[in-house]
PDB file of C-alpha atoms in Angstrom:
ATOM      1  CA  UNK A  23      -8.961  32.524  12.183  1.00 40.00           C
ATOM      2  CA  UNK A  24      -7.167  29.952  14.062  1.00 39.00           C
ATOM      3  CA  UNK A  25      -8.227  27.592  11.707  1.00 40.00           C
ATOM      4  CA  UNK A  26      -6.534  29.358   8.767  1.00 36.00           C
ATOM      5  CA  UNK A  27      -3.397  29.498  10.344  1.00 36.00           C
ATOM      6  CA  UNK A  28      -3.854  25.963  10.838  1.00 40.00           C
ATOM      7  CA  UNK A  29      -4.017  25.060   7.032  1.00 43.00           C
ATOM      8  CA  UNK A  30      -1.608  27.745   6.061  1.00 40.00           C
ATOM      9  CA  UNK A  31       1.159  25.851   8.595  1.00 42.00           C
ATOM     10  CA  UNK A  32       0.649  22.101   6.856  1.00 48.00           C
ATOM     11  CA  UNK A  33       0.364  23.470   3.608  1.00 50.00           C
ATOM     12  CA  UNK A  34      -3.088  23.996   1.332  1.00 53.00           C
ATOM     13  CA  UNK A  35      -4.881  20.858   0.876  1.00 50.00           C
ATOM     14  CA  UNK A  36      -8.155  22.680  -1.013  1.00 58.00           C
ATOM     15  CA  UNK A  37      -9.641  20.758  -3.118  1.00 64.00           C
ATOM     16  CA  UNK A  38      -7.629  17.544  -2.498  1.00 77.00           C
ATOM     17  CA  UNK A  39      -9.267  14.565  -1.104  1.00 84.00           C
ATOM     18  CA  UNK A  40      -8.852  13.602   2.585  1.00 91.00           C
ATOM     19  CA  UNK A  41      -8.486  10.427   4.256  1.00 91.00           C
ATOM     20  CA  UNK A  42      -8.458   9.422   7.654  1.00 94.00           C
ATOM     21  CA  UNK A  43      -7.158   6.172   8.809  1.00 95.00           C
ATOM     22  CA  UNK A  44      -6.167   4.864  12.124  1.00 92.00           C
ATOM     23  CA  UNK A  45      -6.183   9.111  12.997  1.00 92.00           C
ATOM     24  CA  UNK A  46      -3.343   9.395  10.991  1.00 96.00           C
ATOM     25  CA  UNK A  47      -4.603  12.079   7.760  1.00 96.00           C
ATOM     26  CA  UNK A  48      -3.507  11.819   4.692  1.00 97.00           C
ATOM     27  CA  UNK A  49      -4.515  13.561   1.081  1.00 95.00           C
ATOM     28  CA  UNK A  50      -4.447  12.030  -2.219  1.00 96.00           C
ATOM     29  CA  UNK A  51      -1.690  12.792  -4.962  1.00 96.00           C
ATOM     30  CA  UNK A  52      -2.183  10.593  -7.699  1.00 95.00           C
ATOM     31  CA  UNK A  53      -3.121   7.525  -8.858  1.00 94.00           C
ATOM     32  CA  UNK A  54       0.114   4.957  -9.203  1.00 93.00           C
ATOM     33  CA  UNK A  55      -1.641   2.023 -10.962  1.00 90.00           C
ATOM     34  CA  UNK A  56      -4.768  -0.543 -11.040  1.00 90.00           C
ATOM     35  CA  UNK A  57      -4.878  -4.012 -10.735  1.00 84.00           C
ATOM     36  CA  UNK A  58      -8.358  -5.957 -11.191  1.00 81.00           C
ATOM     37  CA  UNK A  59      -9.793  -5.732  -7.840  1.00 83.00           C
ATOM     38  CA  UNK A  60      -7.601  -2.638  -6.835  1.00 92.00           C
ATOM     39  CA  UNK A  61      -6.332   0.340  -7.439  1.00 93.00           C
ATOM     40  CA  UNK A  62      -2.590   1.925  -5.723  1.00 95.00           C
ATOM     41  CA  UNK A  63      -2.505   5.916  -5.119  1.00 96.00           C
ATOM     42  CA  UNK A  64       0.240   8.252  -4.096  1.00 97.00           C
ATOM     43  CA  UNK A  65      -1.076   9.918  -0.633  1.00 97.00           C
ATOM     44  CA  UNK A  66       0.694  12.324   1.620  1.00 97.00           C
ATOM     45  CA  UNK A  67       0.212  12.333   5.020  1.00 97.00           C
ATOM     46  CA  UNK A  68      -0.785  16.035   6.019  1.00 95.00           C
ATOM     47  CA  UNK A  69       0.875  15.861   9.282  1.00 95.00           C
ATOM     48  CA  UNK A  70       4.747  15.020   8.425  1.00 96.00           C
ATOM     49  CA  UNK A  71       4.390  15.449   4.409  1.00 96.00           C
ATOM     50  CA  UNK A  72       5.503  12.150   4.134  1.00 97.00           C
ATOM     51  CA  UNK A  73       4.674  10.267   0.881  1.00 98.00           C
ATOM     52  CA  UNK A  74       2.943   6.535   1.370  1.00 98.00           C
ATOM     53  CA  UNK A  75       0.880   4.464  -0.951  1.00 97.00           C
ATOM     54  CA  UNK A  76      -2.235   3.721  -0.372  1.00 97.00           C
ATOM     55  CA  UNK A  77      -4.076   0.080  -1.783  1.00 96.00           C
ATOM     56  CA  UNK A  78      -7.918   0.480  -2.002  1.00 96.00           C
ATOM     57  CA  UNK A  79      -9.319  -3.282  -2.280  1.00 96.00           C
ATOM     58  CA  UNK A  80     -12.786  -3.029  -3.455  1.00 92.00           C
ATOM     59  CA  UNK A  81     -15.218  -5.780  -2.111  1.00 93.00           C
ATOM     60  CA  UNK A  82     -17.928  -7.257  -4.398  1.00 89.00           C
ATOM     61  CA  UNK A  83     -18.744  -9.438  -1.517  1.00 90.00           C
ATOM     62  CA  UNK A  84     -18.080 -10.757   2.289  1.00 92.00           C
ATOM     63  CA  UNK A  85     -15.759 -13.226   1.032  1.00 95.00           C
ATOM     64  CA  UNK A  86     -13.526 -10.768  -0.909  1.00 94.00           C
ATOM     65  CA  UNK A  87     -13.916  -8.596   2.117  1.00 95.00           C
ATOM     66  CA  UNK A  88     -12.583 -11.206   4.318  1.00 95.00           C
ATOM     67  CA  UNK A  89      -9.426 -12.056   1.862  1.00 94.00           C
ATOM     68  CA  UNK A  90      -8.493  -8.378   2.039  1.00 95.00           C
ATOM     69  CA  UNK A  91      -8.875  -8.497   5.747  1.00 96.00           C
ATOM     70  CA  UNK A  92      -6.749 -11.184   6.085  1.00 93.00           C
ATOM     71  CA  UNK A  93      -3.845  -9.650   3.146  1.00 92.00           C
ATOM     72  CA  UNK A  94      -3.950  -6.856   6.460  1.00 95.00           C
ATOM     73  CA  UNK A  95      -3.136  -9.933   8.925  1.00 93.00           C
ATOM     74  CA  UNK A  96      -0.791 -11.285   6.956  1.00 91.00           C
ATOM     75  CA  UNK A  97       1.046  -7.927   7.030  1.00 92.00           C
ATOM     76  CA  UNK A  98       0.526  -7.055  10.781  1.00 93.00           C
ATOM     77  CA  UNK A  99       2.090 -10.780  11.048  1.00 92.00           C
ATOM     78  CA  UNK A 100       5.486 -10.650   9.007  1.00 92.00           C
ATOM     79  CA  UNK A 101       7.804  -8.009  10.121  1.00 90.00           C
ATOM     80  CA  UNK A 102      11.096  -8.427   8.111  1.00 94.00           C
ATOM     81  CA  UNK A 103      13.439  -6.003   5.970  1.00 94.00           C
ATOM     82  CA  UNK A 104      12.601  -7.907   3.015  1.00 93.00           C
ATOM     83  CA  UNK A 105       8.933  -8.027   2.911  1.00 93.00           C
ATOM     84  CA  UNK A 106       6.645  -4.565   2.794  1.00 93.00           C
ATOM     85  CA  UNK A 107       5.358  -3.503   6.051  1.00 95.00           C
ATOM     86  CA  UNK A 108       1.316  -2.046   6.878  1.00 96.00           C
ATOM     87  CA  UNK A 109       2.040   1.425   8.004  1.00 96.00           C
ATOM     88  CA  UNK A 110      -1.757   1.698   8.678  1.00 97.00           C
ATOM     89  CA  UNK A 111      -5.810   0.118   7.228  1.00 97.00           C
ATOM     90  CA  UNK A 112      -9.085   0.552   7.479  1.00 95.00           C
ATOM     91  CA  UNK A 113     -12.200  -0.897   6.200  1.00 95.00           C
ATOM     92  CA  UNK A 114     -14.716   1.699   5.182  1.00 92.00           C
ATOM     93  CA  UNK A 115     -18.173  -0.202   4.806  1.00 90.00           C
ATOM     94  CA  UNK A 116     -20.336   1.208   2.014  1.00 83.00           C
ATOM     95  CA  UNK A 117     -24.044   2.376   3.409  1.00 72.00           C
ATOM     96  CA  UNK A 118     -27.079   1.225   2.098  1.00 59.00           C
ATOM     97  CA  UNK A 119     -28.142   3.701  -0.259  1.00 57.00           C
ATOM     98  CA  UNK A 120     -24.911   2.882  -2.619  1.00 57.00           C
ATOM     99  CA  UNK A 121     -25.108  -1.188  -2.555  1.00 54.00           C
ATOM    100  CA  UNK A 122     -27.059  -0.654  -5.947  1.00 56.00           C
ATOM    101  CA  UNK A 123     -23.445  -0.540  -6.630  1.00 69.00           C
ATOM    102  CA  UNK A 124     -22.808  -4.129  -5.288  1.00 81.00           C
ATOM    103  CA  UNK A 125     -19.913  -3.078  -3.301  1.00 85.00           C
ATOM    104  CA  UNK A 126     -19.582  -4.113   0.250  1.00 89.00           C
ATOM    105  CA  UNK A 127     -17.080  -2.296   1.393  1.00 92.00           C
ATOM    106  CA  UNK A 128     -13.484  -0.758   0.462  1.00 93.00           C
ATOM    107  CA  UNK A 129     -10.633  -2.141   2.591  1.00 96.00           C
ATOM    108  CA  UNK A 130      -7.589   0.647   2.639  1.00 97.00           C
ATOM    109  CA  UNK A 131      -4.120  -0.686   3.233  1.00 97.00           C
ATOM    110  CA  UNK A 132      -1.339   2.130   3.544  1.00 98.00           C
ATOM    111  CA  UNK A 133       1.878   1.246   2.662  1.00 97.00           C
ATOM    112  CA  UNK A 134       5.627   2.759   2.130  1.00 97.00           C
ATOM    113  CA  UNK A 135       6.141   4.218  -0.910  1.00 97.00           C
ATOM    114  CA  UNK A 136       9.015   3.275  -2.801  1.00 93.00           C
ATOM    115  CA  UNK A 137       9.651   6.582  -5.574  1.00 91.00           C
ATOM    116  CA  UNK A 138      11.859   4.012  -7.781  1.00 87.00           C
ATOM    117  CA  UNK A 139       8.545   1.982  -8.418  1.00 86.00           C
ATOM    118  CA  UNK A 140       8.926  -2.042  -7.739  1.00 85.00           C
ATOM    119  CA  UNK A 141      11.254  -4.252  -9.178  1.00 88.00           C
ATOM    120  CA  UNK A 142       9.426  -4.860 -12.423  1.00 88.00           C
ATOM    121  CA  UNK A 143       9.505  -0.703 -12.891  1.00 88.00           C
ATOM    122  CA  UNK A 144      12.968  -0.700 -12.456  1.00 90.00           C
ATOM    123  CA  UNK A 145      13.609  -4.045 -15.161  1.00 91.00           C
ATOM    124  CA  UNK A 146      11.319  -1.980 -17.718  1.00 93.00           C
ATOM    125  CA  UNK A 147      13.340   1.099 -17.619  1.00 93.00           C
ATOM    126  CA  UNK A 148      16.833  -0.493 -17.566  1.00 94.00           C
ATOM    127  CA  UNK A 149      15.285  -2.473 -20.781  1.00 93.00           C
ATOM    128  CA  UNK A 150      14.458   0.687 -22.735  1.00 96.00           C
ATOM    129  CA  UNK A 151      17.947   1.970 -22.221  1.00 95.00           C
ATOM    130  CA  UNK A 152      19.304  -1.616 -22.966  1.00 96.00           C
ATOM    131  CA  UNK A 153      20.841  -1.774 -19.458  1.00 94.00           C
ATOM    132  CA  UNK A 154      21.271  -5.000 -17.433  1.00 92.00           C
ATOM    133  CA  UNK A 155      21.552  -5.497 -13.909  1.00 89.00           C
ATOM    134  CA  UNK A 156      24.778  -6.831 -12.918  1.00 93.00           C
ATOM    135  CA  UNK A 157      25.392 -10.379 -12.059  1.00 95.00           C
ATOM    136  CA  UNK A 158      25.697  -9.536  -8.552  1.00 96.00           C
ATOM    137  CA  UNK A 159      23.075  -7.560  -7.990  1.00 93.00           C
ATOM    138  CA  UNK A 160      20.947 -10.224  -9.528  1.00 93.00           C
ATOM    139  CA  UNK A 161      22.099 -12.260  -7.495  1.00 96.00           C
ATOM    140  CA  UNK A 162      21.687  -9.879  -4.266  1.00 96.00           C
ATOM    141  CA  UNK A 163      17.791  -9.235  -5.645  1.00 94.00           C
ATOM    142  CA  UNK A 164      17.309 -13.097  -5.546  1.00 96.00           C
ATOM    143  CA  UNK A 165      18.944 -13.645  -1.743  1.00 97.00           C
ATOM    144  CA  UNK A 166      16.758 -10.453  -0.658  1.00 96.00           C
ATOM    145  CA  UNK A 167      13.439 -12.341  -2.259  1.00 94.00           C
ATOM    146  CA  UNK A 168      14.522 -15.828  -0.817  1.00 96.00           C
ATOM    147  CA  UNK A 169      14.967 -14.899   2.870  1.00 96.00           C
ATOM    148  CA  UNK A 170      11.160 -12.930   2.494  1.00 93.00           C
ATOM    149  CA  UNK A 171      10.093 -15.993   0.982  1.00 93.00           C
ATOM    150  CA  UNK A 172      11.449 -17.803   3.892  1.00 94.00           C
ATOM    151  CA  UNK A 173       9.743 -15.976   6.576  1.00 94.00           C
ATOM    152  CA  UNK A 174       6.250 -17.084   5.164  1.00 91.00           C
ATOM    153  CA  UNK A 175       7.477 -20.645   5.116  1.00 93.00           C
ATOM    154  CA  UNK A 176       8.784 -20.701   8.420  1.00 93.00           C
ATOM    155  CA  UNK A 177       5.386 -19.477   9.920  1.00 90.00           C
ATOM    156  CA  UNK A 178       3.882 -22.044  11.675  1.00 89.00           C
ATOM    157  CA  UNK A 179       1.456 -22.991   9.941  1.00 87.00           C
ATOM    158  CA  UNK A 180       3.942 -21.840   6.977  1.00 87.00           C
ATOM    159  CA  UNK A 181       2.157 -19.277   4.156  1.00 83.00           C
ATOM    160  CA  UNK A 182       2.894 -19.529  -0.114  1.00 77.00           C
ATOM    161  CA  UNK A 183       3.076 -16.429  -1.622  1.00 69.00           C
TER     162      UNK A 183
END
């Protein structure tokens, strides 16, 4: 009965898929978009109902294993307003009965979630309304961008992006 109580106090999560990561929990919302080797969903920690997104990095291979690894290095690194931070990751390696598959593993990198979408989002919308940014927020964008950009050069050894 306890256990009820439990789910009735952070909300119903039937039928939702679950995550764990770094003991933080977190349910899936939606998917937000796919890229080729990845795919970006909408998850909700169950804890403090706060909305993240969550980066799933399929790995063909040790190599592509190893690159995501090291996109999660790259992120514990660089701490800076202007450059997205790792809230939390995981690598979940895939057992032996599903490498018919030929995945290695899935590397999980949880992010903020930004509801106004990225930059691009925001450029498509303004477009259909025919909007513009102003000049100075252009301009604002661009500084923002240059002084992330700069924290990667910096590094010693310095990163491209």
């Amino acid at each position: 009965m306890d256990a009820l109580f439990g789910l009735i106090r952070m909300g119903c999560i039937c039928g939702k898929e679950a995550l764990r990561i770094n003991d933080r929990r977190f349910y899936l919302r939606s998917r937000l978009g796919e890229g080729g080797f990845s795919y970006v969903d909408l998850i909700e920690e169950i804890r403090t109902h706060k909305d993240y997104a969550l980066k799933r990095i399929t790995c063909h291979s040790n190599e592509e294993e190893r690159i995501a690894l090291q996109e999660i290095e790259l992120m514990r690194t660089f701490q800076h307003p202007n450059i997205i931070p790792l809230e939390a990751s995981s690598v979940i390696k895939v057992n032996q009965y599903s490498k018919s598959l030929d995945i290695v593993s899935e590397v999980l990198i949880v992010m903020p979630y930004y509801s106004r979408g990225s930059l691009q989002d925001v450029i498509e919308k303004m477009s259909k309304k025919s909007e513009r940014f102003p000049e100075e927020s252009v301009w604002e964008l661009f500084k923002g961008i240059c002084l992330g950009l700069q924290v990667f050069h910096k590094h010693n050894p310095p990163y491209a992006h």
